[in-house]
mmCIF file of N, CA and C in Angstrom:
data_model
loop_
_atom_site.group_PDB
_atom_site.id
_atom_site.type_symbol
_atom_site.label_atom_id
_atom_site.label_comp_id
_atom_site.label_asym_id
_atom_site.label_seq_id
_atom_site.Cartn_x
_atom_site.Cartn_y
_atom_site.Cartn_z
ATOM 1 N N UNK A 24 -20.269 -82.639 7.927
ATOM 2 C CA UNK A 24 -20.300 -81.431 8.739
ATOM 3 C C UNK A 24 -19.316 -81.580 9.903
ATOM 4 N N UNK A 25 -18.582 -80.563 10.183
ATOM 5 C CA UNK A 25 -17.558 -80.584 11.224
ATOM 6 C C UNK A 25 -18.186 -80.515 12.612
ATOM 7 N N UNK A 26 -17.701 -81.361 13.530
ATOM 8 C CA UNK A 26 -18.197 -81.364 14.911
ATOM 9 C C UNK A 26 -17.981 -80.011 15.585
ATOM 10 N N UNK A 27 -16.858 -79.361 15.289
ATOM 11 C CA UNK A 27 -16.541 -78.101 15.945
ATOM 12 C C UNK A 27 -17.554 -77.013 15.611
ATOM 13 N N UNK A 28 -18.281 -77.146 14.521
ATOM 14 C CA UNK A 28 -19.287 -76.160 14.162
ATOM 15 C C UNK A 28 -20.428 -76.157 15.173
ATOM 16 N N UNK A 29 -20.584 -77.246 15.918
ATOM 17 C CA UNK A 29 -21.647 -77.366 16.912
ATOM 18 C C UNK A 29 -21.162 -77.052 18.320
ATOM 19 N N UNK A 30 -20.037 -76.385 18.447
ATOM 20 C CA UNK A 30 -19.470 -76.090 19.756
ATOM 21 C C UNK A 30 -19.539 -74.589 20.025
ATOM 22 N N UNK A 31 -20.016 -74.251 21.221
ATOM 23 C CA UNK A 31 -20.029 -72.865 21.676
ATOM 24 C C UNK A 31 -18.862 -72.706 22.640
ATOM 25 N N UNK A 32 -18.018 -71.726 22.402
ATOM 26 C CA UNK A 32 -16.857 -71.488 23.261
ATOM 27 C C UNK A 32 -17.048 -70.186 24.017
ATOM 28 N N UNK A 33 -16.840 -70.251 25.333
ATOM 29 C CA UNK A 33 -16.878 -69.055 26.166
ATOM 30 C C UNK A 33 -15.514 -68.876 26.811
ATOM 31 N N UNK A 34 -15.028 -67.658 26.810
ATOM 32 C CA UNK A 34 -13.768 -67.334 27.480
ATOM 33 C C UNK A 34 -14.149 -66.654 28.787
ATOM 34 N N UNK A 35 -13.779 -67.285 29.897
ATOM 35 C CA UNK A 35 -14.181 -66.805 31.216
ATOM 36 C C UNK A 35 -12.952 -66.241 31.935
ATOM 37 N N UNK A 36 -13.049 -64.991 32.359
ATOM 38 C CA UNK A 36 -11.973 -64.330 33.094
ATOM 39 C C UNK A 36 -12.250 -64.484 34.587
ATOM 40 N N UNK A 37 -11.228 -64.923 35.322
ATOM 41 C CA UNK A 37 -11.414 -65.279 36.727
ATOM 42 C C UNK A 37 -10.469 -64.475 37.612
ATOM 43 N N UNK A 38 -11.025 -63.940 38.693
ATOM 44 C CA UNK A 38 -10.211 -63.304 39.737
ATOM 45 C C UNK A 38 -10.211 -64.224 40.943
ATOM 46 N N UNK A 39 -9.058 -64.398 41.550
ATOM 47 C CA UNK A 39 -8.959 -65.217 42.750
ATOM 48 C C UNK A 39 -7.825 -64.687 43.612
ATOM 49 N N UNK A 40 -7.742 -65.170 44.817
ATOM 50 C CA UNK A 40 -6.640 -64.808 45.698
ATOM 51 C C UNK A 40 -5.343 -65.320 45.074
ATOM 52 N N UNK A 41 -4.320 -64.493 45.078
ATOM 53 C CA UNK A 41 -3.056 -64.863 44.434
ATOM 54 C C UNK A 41 -2.513 -66.184 44.980
ATOM 55 N N UNK A 42 -2.627 -66.389 46.257
ATOM 56 C CA UNK A 42 -2.103 -67.617 46.866
ATOM 57 C C UNK A 42 -2.903 -68.853 46.441
ATOM 58 N N UNK A 43 -4.122 -68.654 45.975
ATOM 59 C CA UNK A 43 -4.990 -69.779 45.611
ATOM 60 C C UNK A 43 -5.032 -70.050 44.111
ATOM 61 N N UNK A 44 -4.222 -69.357 43.328
ATOM 62 C CA UNK A 44 -4.270 -69.528 41.872
ATOM 63 C C UNK A 44 -4.056 -70.988 41.450
ATOM 64 N N UNK A 45 -3.028 -71.682 41.948
ATOM 65 C CA UNK A 45 -2.834 -73.069 41.494
ATOM 66 C C UNK A 45 -4.013 -73.982 41.828
ATOM 67 N N UNK A 46 -4.510 -73.896 43.048
ATOM 68 C CA UNK A 46 -5.623 -74.754 43.463
ATOM 69 C C UNK A 46 -6.905 -74.403 42.715
ATOM 70 N N UNK A 47 -7.151 -73.123 42.524
ATOM 71 C CA UNK A 47 -8.341 -72.687 41.804
ATOM 72 C C UNK A 47 -8.267 -73.137 40.350
ATOM 73 N N UNK A 48 -7.122 -72.981 39.731
ATOM 74 C CA UNK A 48 -6.939 -73.419 38.351
ATOM 75 C C UNK A 48 -7.165 -74.913 38.192
ATOM 76 N N UNK A 49 -6.650 -75.695 39.129
ATOM 77 C CA UNK A 49 -6.840 -77.150 39.082
ATOM 78 C C UNK A 49 -8.310 -77.520 39.254
ATOM 79 N N UNK A 50 -9.000 -76.860 40.175
ATOM 80 C CA UNK A 50 -10.412 -77.152 40.409
ATOM 81 C C UNK A 50 -11.251 -76.798 39.178
ATOM 82 N N UNK A 51 -10.944 -75.682 38.550
ATOM 83 C CA UNK A 51 -11.662 -75.284 37.338
ATOM 84 C C UNK A 51 -11.373 -76.270 36.208
ATOM 85 N N UNK A 52 -10.128 -76.708 36.082
ATOM 86 C CA UNK A 52 -9.747 -77.639 35.021
ATOM 87 C C UNK A 52 -10.451 -78.986 35.150
ATOM 88 N N UNK A 53 -10.884 -79.331 36.345
ATOM 89 C CA UNK A 53 -11.576 -80.605 36.562
ATOM 90 C C UNK A 53 -13.030 -80.590 36.062
ATOM 91 N N UNK A 54 -13.566 -79.420 35.775
ATOM 92 C CA UNK A 54 -14.928 -79.326 35.242
ATOM 93 C C UNK A 54 -14.894 -79.855 33.810
ATOM 94 N N UNK A 55 -15.705 -80.856 33.489
ATOM 95 C CA UNK A 55 -15.621 -81.500 32.168
ATOM 96 C C UNK A 55 -15.743 -80.551 30.977
ATOM 97 N N UNK A 56 -16.536 -79.514 31.084
ATOM 98 C CA UNK A 56 -16.738 -78.597 29.951
ATOM 99 C C UNK A 56 -15.603 -77.584 29.789
ATOM 100 N N UNK A 57 -14.687 -77.549 30.730
ATOM 101 C CA UNK A 57 -13.547 -76.636 30.644
ATOM 102 C C UNK A 57 -12.438 -77.345 29.872
ATOM 103 N N UNK A 58 -12.054 -76.778 28.736
ATOM 104 C CA UNK A 58 -11.028 -77.405 27.900
ATOM 105 C C UNK A 58 -9.621 -76.929 28.224
ATOM 106 N N UNK A 59 -9.499 -75.694 28.726
ATOM 107 C CA UNK A 59 -8.185 -75.129 28.996
ATOM 108 C C UNK A 59 -8.294 -74.107 30.115
ATOM 109 N N UNK A 60 -7.221 -73.982 30.901
ATOM 110 C CA UNK A 60 -7.133 -72.954 31.935
ATOM 111 C C UNK A 60 -5.740 -72.348 31.848
ATOM 112 N N UNK A 61 -5.680 -71.027 31.831
ATOM 113 C CA UNK A 61 -4.406 -70.319 31.734
ATOM 114 C C UNK A 61 -4.246 -69.374 32.914
ATOM 115 N N UNK A 62 -3.048 -69.291 33.445
ATOM 116 C CA UNK A 62 -2.715 -68.291 34.441
ATOM 117 C C UNK A 62 -2.228 -67.056 33.682
ATOM 118 N N UNK A 63 -2.754 -65.889 34.058
ATOM 119 C CA UNK A 63 -2.391 -64.659 33.364
ATOM 120 C C UNK A 63 -2.059 -63.567 34.378
ATOM 121 N N UNK A 64 -1.464 -62.504 33.903
ATOM 122 C CA UNK A 64 -1.179 -61.363 34.757
ATOM 123 C C UNK A 64 -2.084 -60.209 34.368
ATOM 124 N N UNK A 65 -2.253 -59.292 35.292
ATOM 125 C CA UNK A 65 -3.099 -58.141 35.021
ATOM 126 C C UNK A 65 -4.314 -58.130 35.922
ATOM 127 N N UNK A 66 -5.416 -57.619 35.415
ATOM 128 C CA UNK A 66 -6.636 -57.470 36.200
ATOM 129 C C UNK A 66 -7.232 -58.818 36.627
ATOM 130 N N UNK A 67 -7.023 -59.845 35.806
ATOM 131 C CA UNK A 67 -7.551 -61.177 36.104
ATOM 132 C C UNK A 67 -6.411 -62.136 36.370
ATOM 133 N N UNK A 68 -6.714 -63.246 37.040
ATOM 134 C CA UNK A 68 -5.687 -64.208 37.423
ATOM 135 C C UNK A 68 -5.680 -65.466 36.561
ATOM 136 N N UNK A 69 -6.856 -65.870 36.091
ATOM 137 C CA UNK A 69 -6.987 -67.074 35.281
ATOM 138 C C UNK A 69 -7.932 -66.811 34.106
ATOM 139 N N UNK A 70 -7.723 -67.551 33.039
ATOM 140 C CA UNK A 70 -8.629 -67.538 31.902
ATOM 141 C C UNK A 70 -9.022 -68.983 31.653
ATOM 142 N N UNK A 71 -10.322 -69.252 31.605
ATOM 143 C CA UNK A 71 -10.822 -70.603 31.363
ATOM 144 C C UNK A 71 -11.585 -70.631 30.041
ATOM 145 N N UNK A 72 -11.324 -71.657 29.247
ATOM 146 C CA UNK A 72 -12.039 -71.866 27.996
ATOM 147 C C UNK A 72 -13.112 -72.916 28.254
ATOM 148 N N UNK A 73 -14.370 -72.527 28.095
ATOM 149 C CA UNK A 73 -15.491 -73.435 28.308
ATOM 150 C C UNK A 73 -16.075 -73.771 26.942
ATOM 151 N N UNK A 74 -16.221 -75.059 26.674
ATOM 152 C CA UNK A 74 -16.763 -75.495 25.385
ATOM 153 C C UNK A 74 -17.982 -76.390 25.635
ATOM 154 N N UNK A 75 -19.126 -75.974 25.071
ATOM 155 C CA UNK A 75 -20.381 -76.709 25.222
ATOM 156 C C UNK A 75 -21.082 -76.781 23.857
ATOM 157 N N UNK A 76 -22.171 -77.515 23.804
ATOM 158 C CA UNK A 76 -22.899 -77.689 22.538
ATOM 159 C C UNK A 76 -23.943 -76.599 22.289
ATOM 160 N N UNK A 77 -24.359 -75.886 23.339
ATOM 161 C CA UNK A 77 -25.376 -74.842 23.143
ATOM 162 C C UNK A 77 -25.179 -73.717 24.156
ATOM 163 N N UNK A 78 -25.726 -72.563 23.828
ATOM 164 C CA UNK A 78 -25.641 -71.416 24.736
ATOM 165 C C UNK A 78 -26.354 -71.705 26.052
ATOM 166 N N UNK A 79 -27.414 -72.489 26.001
ATOM 167 C CA UNK A 79 -28.162 -72.831 27.212
ATOM 168 C C UNK A 79 -27.282 -73.583 28.214
ATOM 169 N N UNK A 80 -26.382 -74.422 27.713
ATOM 170 C CA UNK A 80 -25.484 -75.165 28.599
ATOM 171 C C UNK A 80 -24.554 -74.232 29.377
ATOM 172 N N UNK A 81 -24.236 -73.090 28.786
ATOM 173 C CA UNK A 81 -23.379 -72.134 29.485
ATOM 174 C C UNK A 81 -24.016 -71.689 30.800
ATOM 175 N N UNK A 82 -25.347 -71.602 30.819
ATOM 176 C CA UNK A 82 -26.060 -71.177 32.022
ATOM 177 C C UNK A 82 -25.856 -72.120 33.191
ATOM 178 N N UNK A 83 -25.653 -73.394 32.931
ATOM 179 C CA UNK A 83 -25.421 -74.328 34.032
ATOM 180 C C UNK A 83 -23.943 -74.464 34.342
ATOM 181 N N UNK A 84 -23.096 -74.326 33.354
ATOM 182 C CA UNK A 84 -21.660 -74.534 33.579
ATOM 183 C C UNK A 84 -21.007 -73.336 34.259
ATOM 184 N N UNK A 85 -21.223 -72.135 33.734
ATOM 185 C CA UNK A 85 -20.482 -70.972 34.259
ATOM 186 C C UNK A 85 -21.014 -70.551 35.632
ATOM 187 N N UNK A 86 -22.275 -70.136 35.767
ATOM 188 C CA UNK A 86 -22.718 -69.754 37.119
ATOM 189 C C UNK A 86 -22.947 -70.964 38.021
ATOM 190 N N UNK A 87 -23.304 -72.095 37.439
ATOM 191 C CA UNK A 87 -23.634 -73.263 38.236
ATOM 192 C C UNK A 87 -22.443 -74.000 38.805
ATOM 193 N N UNK A 88 -21.338 -74.075 38.073
ATOM 194 C CA UNK A 88 -20.183 -74.835 38.548
ATOM 195 C C UNK A 88 -18.915 -74.016 38.612
ATOM 196 N N UNK A 89 -18.577 -73.338 37.551
ATOM 197 C CA UNK A 89 -17.302 -72.613 37.517
ATOM 198 C C UNK A 89 -17.266 -71.503 38.551
ATOM 199 N N UNK A 90 -18.299 -70.705 38.642
ATOM 200 C CA UNK A 90 -18.303 -69.598 39.603
ATOM 201 C C UNK A 90 -18.302 -70.061 41.056
ATOM 202 N N UNK A 91 -18.701 -71.293 41.300
ATOM 203 C CA UNK A 91 -18.709 -71.809 42.674
ATOM 204 C C UNK A 91 -17.314 -72.221 43.145
ATOM 205 N N UNK A 92 -16.402 -72.387 42.203
ATOM 206 C CA UNK A 92 -15.019 -72.709 42.565
ATOM 207 C C UNK A 92 -14.416 -71.479 43.191
#
């Protein structure tokens, strides 16, 4: 059985101050469950890929750590 089948991926859209995009992106990237962070244009400033083993883990990672950045 493939390990990736047991992974839940969430795509998180982030708004931040334009001047703080690099620092915010770096801080988000330091969260262990965040696999990728992209700078984008448009309504949002960053896109973070969060990968965990269960939907329940998303409850601690996204509001618990990522949103606090």
